[in-house]
Structure formats: structure tokens, C-alpha cells
Short mmCIF file of N, CA and C in Angstrom, two decimals:
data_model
loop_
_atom_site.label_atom_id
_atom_site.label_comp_id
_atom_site.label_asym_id
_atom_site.label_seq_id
_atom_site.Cartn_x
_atom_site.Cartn_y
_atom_site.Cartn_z
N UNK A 245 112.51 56.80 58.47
CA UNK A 245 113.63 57.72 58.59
C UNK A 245 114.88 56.89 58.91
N UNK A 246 116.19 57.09 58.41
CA UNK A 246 117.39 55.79 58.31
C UNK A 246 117.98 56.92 59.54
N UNK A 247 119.01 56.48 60.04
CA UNK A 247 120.32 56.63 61.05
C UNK A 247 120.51 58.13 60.36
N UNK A 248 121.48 58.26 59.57
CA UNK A 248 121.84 59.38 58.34
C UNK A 248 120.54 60.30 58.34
N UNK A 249 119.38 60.23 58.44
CA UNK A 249 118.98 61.46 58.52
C UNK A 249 118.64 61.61 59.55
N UNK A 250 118.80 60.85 60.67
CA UNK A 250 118.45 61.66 62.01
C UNK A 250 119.21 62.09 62.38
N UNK A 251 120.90 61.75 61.92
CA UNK A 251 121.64 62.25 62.53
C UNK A 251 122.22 63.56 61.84
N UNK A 252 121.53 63.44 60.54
CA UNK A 252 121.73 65.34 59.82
C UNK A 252 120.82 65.96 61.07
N UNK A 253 119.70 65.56 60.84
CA UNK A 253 119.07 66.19 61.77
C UNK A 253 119.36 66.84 62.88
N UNK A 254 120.33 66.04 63.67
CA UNK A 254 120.63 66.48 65.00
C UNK A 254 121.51 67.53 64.85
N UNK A 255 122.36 67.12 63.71
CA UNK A 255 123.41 68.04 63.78
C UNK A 255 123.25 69.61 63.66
N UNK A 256 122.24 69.42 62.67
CA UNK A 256 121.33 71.10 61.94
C UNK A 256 120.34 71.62 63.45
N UNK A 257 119.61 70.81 64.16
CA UNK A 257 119.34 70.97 65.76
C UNK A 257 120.22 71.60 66.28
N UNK A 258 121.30 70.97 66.33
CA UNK A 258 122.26 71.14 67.78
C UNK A 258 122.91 72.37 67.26
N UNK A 259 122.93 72.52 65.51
CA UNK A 259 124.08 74.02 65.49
C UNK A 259 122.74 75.46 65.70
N UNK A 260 121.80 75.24 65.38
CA UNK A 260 120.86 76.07 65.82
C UNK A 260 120.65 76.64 67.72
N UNK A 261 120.44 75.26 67.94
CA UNK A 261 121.16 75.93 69.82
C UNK A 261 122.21 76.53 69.65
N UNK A 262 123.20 76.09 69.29
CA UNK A 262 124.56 76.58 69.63
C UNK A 262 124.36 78.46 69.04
N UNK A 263 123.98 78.74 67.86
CA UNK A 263 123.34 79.93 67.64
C UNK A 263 122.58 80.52 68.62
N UNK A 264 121.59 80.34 69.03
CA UNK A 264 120.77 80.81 69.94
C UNK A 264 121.93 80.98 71.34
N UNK A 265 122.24 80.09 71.61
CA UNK A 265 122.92 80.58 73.04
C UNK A 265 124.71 81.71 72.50
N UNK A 266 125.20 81.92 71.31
CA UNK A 266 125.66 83.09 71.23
C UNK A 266 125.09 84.32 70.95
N UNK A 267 123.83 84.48 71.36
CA UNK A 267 122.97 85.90 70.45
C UNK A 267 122.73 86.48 72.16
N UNK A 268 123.20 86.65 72.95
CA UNK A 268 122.84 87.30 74.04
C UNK A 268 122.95 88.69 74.14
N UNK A 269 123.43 89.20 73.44
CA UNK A 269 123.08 90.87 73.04
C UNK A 269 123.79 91.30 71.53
N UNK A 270 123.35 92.54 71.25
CA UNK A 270 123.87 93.30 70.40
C UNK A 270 122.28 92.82 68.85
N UNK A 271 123.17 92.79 67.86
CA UNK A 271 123.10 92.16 66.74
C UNK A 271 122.06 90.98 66.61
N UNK A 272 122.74 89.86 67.27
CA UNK A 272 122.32 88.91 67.66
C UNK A 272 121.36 88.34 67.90
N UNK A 273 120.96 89.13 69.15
CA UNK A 273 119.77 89.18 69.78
C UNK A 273 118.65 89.35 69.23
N UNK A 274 118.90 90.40 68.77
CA UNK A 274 117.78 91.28 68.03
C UNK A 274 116.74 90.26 66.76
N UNK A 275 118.37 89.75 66.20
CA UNK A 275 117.53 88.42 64.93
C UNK A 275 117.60 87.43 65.42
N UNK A 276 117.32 86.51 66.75
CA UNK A 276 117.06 85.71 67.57
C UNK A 276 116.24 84.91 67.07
N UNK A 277 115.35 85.61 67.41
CA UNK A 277 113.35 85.40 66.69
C UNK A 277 113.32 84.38 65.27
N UNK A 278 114.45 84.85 64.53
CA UNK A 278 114.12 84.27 63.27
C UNK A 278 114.80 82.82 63.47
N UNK A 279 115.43 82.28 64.64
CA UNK A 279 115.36 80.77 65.23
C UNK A 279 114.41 80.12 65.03
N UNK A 280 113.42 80.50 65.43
CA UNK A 280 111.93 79.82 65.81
C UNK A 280 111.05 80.13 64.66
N UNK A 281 109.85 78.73 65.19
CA UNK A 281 108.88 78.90 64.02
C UNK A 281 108.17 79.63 64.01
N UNK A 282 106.91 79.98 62.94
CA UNK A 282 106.04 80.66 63.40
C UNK A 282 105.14 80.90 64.77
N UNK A 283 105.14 79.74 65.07
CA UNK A 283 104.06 79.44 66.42
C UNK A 283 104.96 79.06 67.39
N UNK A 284 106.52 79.49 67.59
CA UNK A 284 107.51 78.93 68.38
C UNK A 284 106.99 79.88 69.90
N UNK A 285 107.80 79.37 70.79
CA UNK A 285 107.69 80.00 72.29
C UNK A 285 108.76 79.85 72.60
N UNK A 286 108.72 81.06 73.11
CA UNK A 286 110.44 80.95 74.50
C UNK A 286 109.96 81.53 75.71
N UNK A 287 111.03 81.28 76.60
CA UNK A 287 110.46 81.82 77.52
C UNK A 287 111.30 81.25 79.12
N UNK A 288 110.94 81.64 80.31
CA UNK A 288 111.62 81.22 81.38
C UNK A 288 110.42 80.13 81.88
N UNK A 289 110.73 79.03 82.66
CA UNK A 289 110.09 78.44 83.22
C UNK A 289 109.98 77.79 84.77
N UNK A 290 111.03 78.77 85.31
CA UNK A 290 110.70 79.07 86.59
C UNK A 290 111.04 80.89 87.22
N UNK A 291 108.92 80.54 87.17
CA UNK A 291 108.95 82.04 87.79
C UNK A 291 108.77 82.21 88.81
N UNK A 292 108.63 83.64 89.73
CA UNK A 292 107.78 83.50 90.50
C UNK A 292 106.61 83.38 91.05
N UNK A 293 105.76 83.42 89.56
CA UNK A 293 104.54 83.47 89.61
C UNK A 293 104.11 81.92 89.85
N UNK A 294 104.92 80.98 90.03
CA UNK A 294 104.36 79.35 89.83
C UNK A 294 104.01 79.19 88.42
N UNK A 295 103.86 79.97 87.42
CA UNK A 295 103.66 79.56 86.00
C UNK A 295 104.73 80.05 84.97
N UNK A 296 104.68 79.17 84.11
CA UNK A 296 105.95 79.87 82.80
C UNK A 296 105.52 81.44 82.52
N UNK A 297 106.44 81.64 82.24
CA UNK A 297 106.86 83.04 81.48
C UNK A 297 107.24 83.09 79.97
N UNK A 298 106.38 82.99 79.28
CA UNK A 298 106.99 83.07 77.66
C UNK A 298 106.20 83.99 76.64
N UNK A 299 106.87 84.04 75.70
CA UNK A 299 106.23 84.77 74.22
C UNK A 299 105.97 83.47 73.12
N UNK A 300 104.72 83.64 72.29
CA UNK A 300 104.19 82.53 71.91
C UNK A 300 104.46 83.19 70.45
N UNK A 301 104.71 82.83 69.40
CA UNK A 301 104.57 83.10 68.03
C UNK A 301 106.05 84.35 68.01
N UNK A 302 106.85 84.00 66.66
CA UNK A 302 107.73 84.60 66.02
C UNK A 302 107.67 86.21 66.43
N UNK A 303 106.50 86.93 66.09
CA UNK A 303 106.66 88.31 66.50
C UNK A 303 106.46 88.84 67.92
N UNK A 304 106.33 88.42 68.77
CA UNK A 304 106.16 87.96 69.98
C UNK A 304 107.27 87.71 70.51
N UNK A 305 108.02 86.64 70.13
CA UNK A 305 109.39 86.55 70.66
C UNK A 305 109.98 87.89 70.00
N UNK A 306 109.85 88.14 68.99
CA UNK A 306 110.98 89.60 68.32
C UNK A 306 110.93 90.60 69.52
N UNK A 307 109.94 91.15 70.22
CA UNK A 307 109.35 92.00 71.06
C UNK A 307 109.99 91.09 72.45
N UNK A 308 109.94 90.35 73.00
CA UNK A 308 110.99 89.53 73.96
C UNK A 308 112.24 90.23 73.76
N UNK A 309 112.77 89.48 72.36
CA UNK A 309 114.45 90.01 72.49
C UNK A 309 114.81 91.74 72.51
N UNK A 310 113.56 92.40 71.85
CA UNK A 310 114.49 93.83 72.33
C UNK A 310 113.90 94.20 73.99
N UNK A 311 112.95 93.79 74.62
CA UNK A 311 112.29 93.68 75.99
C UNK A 311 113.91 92.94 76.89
N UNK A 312 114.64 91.97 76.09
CA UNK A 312 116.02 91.49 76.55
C UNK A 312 117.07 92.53 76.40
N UNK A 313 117.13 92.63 75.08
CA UNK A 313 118.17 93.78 74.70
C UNK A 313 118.31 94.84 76.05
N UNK A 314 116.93 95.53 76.33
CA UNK A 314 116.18 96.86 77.01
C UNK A 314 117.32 96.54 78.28
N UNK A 315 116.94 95.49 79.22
CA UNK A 315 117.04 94.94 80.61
C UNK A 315 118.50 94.04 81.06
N UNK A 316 118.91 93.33 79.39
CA UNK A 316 120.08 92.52 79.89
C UNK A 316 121.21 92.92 78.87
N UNK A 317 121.73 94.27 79.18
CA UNK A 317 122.23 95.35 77.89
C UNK A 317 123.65 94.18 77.13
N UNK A 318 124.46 93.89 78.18
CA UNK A 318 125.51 93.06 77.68
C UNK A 318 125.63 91.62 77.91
N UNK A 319 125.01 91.43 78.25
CA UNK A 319 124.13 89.45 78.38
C UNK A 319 124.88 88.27 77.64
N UNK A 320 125.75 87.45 78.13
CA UNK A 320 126.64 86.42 77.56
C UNK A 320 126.53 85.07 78.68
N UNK A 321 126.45 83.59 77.37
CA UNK A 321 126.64 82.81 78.29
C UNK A 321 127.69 82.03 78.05
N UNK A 322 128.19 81.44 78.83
CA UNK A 322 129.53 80.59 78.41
C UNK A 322 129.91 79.71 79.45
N UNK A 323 130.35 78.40 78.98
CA UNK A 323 130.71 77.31 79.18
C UNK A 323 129.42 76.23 79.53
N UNK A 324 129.21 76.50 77.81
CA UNK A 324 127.95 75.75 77.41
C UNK A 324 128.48 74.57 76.90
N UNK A 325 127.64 74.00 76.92
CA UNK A 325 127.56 72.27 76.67
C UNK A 325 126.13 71.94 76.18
N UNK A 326 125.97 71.35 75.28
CA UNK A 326 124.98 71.40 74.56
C UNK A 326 124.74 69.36 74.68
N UNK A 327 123.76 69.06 74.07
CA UNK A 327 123.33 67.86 73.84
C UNK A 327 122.77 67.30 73.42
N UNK A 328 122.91 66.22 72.15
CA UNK A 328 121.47 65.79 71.63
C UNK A 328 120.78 64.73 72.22
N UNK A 329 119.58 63.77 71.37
CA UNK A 329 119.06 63.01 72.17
C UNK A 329 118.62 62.14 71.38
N UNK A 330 118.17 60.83 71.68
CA UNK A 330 117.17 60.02 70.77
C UNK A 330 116.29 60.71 70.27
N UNK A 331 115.57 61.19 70.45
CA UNK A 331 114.83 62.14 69.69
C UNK A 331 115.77 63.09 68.88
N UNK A 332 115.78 63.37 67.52
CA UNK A 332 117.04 64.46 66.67
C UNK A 332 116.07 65.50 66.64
N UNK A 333 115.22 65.94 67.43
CA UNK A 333 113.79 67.32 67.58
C UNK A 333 113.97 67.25 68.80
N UNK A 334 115.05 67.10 69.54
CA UNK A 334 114.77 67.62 71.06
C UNK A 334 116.58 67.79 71.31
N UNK A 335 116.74 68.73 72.14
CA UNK A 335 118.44 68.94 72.26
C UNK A 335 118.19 70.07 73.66
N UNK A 336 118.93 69.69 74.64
CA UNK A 336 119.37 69.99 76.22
C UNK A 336 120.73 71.13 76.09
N UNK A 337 120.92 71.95 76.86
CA UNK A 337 122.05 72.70 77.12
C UNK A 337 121.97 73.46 78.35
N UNK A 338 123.64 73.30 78.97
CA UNK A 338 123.64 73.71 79.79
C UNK A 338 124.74 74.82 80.03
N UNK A 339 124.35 75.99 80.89
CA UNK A 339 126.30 77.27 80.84
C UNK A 339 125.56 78.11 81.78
N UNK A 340 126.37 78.69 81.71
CA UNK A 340 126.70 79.75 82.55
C UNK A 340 125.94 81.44 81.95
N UNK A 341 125.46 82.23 83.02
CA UNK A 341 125.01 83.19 81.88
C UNK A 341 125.78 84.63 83.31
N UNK A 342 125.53 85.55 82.40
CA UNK A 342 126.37 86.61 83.45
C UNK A 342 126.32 88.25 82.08
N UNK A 343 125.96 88.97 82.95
CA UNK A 343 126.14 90.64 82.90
C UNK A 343 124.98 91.79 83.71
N UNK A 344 125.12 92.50 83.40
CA UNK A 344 124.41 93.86 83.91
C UNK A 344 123.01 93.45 83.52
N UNK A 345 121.80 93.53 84.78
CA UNK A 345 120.63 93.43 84.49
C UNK A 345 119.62 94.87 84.77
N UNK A 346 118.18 95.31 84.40
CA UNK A 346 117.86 95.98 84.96
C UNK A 346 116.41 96.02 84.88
N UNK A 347 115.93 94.98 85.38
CA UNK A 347 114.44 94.91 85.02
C UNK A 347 113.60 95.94 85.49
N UNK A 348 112.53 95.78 85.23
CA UNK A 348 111.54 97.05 85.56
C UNK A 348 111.42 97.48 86.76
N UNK A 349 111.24 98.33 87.51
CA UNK A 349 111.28 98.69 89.16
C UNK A 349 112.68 98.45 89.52
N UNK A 350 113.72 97.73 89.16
CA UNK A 350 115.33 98.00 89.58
C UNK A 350 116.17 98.35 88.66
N UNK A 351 117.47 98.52 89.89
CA UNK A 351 118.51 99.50 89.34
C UNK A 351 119.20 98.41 88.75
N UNK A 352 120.31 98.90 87.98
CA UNK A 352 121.26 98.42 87.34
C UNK A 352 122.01 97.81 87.99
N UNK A 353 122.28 95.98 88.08
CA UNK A 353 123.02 95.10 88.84
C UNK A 353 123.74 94.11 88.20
N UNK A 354 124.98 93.71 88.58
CA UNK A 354 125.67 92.46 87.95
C UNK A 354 124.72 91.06 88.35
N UNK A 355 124.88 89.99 87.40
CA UNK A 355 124.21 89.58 87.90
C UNK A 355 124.46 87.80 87.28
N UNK A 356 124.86 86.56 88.13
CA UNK A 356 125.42 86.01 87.27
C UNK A 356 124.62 84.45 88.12
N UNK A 357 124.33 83.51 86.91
CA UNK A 357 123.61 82.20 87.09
C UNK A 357 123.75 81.31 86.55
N UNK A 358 123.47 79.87 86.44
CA UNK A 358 123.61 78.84 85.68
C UNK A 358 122.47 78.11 85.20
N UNK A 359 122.35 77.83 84.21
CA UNK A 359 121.20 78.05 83.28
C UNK A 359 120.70 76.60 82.74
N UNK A 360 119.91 76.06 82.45
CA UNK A 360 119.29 74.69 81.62
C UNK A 360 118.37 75.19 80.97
N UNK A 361 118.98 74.64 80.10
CA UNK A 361 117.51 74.82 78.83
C UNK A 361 117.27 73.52 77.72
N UNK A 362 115.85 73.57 77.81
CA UNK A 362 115.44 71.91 76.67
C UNK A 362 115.01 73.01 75.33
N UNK A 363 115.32 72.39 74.56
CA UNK A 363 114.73 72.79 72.96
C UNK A 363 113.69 71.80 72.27
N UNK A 364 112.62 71.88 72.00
CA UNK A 364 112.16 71.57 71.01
C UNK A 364 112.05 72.01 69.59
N UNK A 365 112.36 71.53 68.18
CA UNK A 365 112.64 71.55 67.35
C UNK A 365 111.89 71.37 66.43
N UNK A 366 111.33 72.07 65.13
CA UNK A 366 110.65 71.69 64.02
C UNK A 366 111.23 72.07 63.04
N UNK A 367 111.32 71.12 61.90
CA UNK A 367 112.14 71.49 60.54
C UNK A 367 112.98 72.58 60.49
N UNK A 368 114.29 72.33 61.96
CA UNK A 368 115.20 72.98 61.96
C UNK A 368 115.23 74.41 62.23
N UNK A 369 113.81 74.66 62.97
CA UNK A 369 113.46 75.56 63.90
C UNK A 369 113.73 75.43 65.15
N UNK A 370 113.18 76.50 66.16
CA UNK A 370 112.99 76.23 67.92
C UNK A 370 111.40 76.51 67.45
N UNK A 371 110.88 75.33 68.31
CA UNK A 371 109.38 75.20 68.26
C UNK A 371 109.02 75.73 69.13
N UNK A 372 110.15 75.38 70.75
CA UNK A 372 109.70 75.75 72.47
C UNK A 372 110.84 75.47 72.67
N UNK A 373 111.55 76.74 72.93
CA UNK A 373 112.61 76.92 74.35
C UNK A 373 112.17 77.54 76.07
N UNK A 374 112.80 76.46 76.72
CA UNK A 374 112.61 76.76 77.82
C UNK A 374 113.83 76.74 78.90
N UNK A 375 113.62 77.80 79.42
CA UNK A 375 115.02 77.85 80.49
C UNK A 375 114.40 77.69 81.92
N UNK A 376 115.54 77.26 82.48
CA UNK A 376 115.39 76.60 84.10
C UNK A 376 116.75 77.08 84.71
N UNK A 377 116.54 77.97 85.09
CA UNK A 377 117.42 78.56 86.61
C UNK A 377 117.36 78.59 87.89
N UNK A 378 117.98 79.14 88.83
CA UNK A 378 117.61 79.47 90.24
C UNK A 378 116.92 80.74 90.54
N UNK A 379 115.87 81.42 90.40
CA UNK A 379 115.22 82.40 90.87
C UNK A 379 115.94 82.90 91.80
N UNK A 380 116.26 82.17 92.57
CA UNK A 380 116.61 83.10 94.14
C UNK A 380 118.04 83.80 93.81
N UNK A 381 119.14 83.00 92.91
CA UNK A 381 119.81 83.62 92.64
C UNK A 381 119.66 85.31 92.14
N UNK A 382 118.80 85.23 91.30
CA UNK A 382 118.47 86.57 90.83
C UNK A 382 117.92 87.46 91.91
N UNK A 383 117.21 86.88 92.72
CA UNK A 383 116.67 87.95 93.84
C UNK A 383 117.35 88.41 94.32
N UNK A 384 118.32 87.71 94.85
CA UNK A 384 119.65 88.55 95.98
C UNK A 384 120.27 89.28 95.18
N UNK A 385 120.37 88.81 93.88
CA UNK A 385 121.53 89.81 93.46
C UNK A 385 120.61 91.12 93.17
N UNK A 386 119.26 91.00 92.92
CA UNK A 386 118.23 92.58 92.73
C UNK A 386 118.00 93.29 94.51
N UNK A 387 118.90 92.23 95.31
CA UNK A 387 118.80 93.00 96.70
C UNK A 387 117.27 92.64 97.17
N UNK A 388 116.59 91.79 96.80
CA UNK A 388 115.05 91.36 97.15
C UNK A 388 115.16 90.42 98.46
N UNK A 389 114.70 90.47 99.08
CA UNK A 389 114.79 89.21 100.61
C UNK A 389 114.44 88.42 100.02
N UNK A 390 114.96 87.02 100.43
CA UNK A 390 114.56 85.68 100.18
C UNK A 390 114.30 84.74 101.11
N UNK A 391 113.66 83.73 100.82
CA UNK A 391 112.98 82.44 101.79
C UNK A 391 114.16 81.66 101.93
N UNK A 392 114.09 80.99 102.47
CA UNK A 392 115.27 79.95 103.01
C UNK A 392 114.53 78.82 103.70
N UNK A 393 114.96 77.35 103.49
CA UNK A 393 114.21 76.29 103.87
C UNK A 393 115.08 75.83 104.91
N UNK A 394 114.84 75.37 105.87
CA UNK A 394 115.62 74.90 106.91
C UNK A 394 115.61 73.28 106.41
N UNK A 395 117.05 72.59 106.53
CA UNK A 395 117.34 71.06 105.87
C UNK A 395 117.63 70.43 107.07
N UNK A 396 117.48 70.75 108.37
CA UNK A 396 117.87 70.54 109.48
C UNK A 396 119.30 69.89 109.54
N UNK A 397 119.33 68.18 109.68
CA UNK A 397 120.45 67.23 109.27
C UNK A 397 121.24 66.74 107.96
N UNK A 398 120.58 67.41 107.13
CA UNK A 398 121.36 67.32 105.72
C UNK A 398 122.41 66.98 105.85
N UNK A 399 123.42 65.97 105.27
CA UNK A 399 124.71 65.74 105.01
C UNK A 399 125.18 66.65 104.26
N UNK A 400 125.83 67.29 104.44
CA UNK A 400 126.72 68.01 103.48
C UNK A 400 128.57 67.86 103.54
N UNK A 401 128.94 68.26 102.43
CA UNK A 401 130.64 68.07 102.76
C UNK A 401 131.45 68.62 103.72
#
């Protein structure tokens, strides 16, 4: 494989994230799914359960995004930054995500976080997306009590 096609590569990668992270509701969302491959996964990867959270295979994720649609009605992220890598099948991004949530058992809450996500990539698919947030953020804002670690002497500013 020469320079020139890894770096088509990346480029056809990196505009595919950049797609995926404008589809946060409406329209969008909905044809999400058709990002990924057949056998692609998305999903969160810090839960509370200690294990990922994802949908495995194309129709699977379709059923995700309106399960998204359902819960995160107006859902946008922004002041993303995206990234490729030595690898032109792997691409990093990072932003901001923010709107009205309402998962199952709660009410309707604003609700706003900062987000990482790695992509893996196949012939200009998402093979495996995975996002990495703060959980706890989301708890407080669903009004849930949270743990707190005591840092005793921590330096801080």
C-alpha cells in the first residue's frame, strides 16, 4: 500500500466520522446505521454496569438510533476535533455533546458532556465505535446520588 492510498484512505475515514458525529437527531440519525458494516458495533463504553454497552450488526445499530432518537430528542455535538492516525482504519474524536435527555425510568432533563470516541474502520465503513464519557456527569444531571472519592492532598490550582 504507497503513502497516496493511505492517505485517500484517511481522508474517506475521517469524512465518515465527521458524518457520524453531525447525525445526532432528526434525519440523520435515523440513517446513521448505514455508516457501519454489516457486523459493525457502536455503542458506549463506560457503563455502569463495568461492561460496554453496544449494538452489534447494522440492524441492531438501526434499532439503537431510533432507541436514540426516542431518549435524546434534539442531541448535538460540537466543537469536535477529529483525528487520524498511522493506522488510515483507525481515527479518534473529540466535542462536546448537549440536549434534552429522557431515558427509561426518568423525566425529561438538559443534559450536557464531553465525549471521546475511537473509530475503527473497514472499507470506509465504522467497523466499532466507541464512546468514553463521564458517567457521573450524567447521573447528577438525572438527579441520581453519586460516589465521590476523597483525593485527600491533591494539588490542585
Amino acid at each position: 500500500m504507497t503513502f497516496e492510498d493511505d492517505q485517500t484512505r484517511r481522508e474517506r475515514n475521517r469524512a465518515v466520522v465527521d458524518k457520524y458525529l453531525h447525525s445526532g437527531h432528526g434525519d440523520a440519525l435515523l440513517r446513521r446505521h448505514e455508516l457501519f458494516c454489516e457486523d459493525g458495533i457502536s455503542g458506549l463504553w463506560t457503563s455502569d454496569s463495568r461492561e460496554p454497552v453496544f449494538a452489534q450488526g447494522r440492524e441492531n445499530i438501526a434499532k439503537y438510533d431510533v432507541w436514540s432518537s426516542e431518549h435524546f430528542p434534539d442531541w448535538a455535538w460540537s466543537n469536535i476535533t477529529i483525528w487520524t492516525t498511522d493506522d488510515p482504519d483507525r481515527v479518534w474524536a473529540e466535542c462536546d455533546g448537549e440536549g434534552n435527555i429522557n431515558p427509561p425510568g426518568h423525566d425529561l432533563v438538559f443534559y450536557r458532556n464531553h465525549f471521546i470516541y475511537s473509530f475503527e474502520m473497514r472499507d470506509g465503513l465504522i467497523y466499532r465505535e466507541r464512546e468514553f464519557m463521564n458517567p457521573i456527569v450524567e447521573m447528577r444531571a438525572l438527579g441520581m446520588q453519586t460516589p465521590t472519592i476523597e483525593l485527600g492532598d491533591f494539588p490542585s490550582a
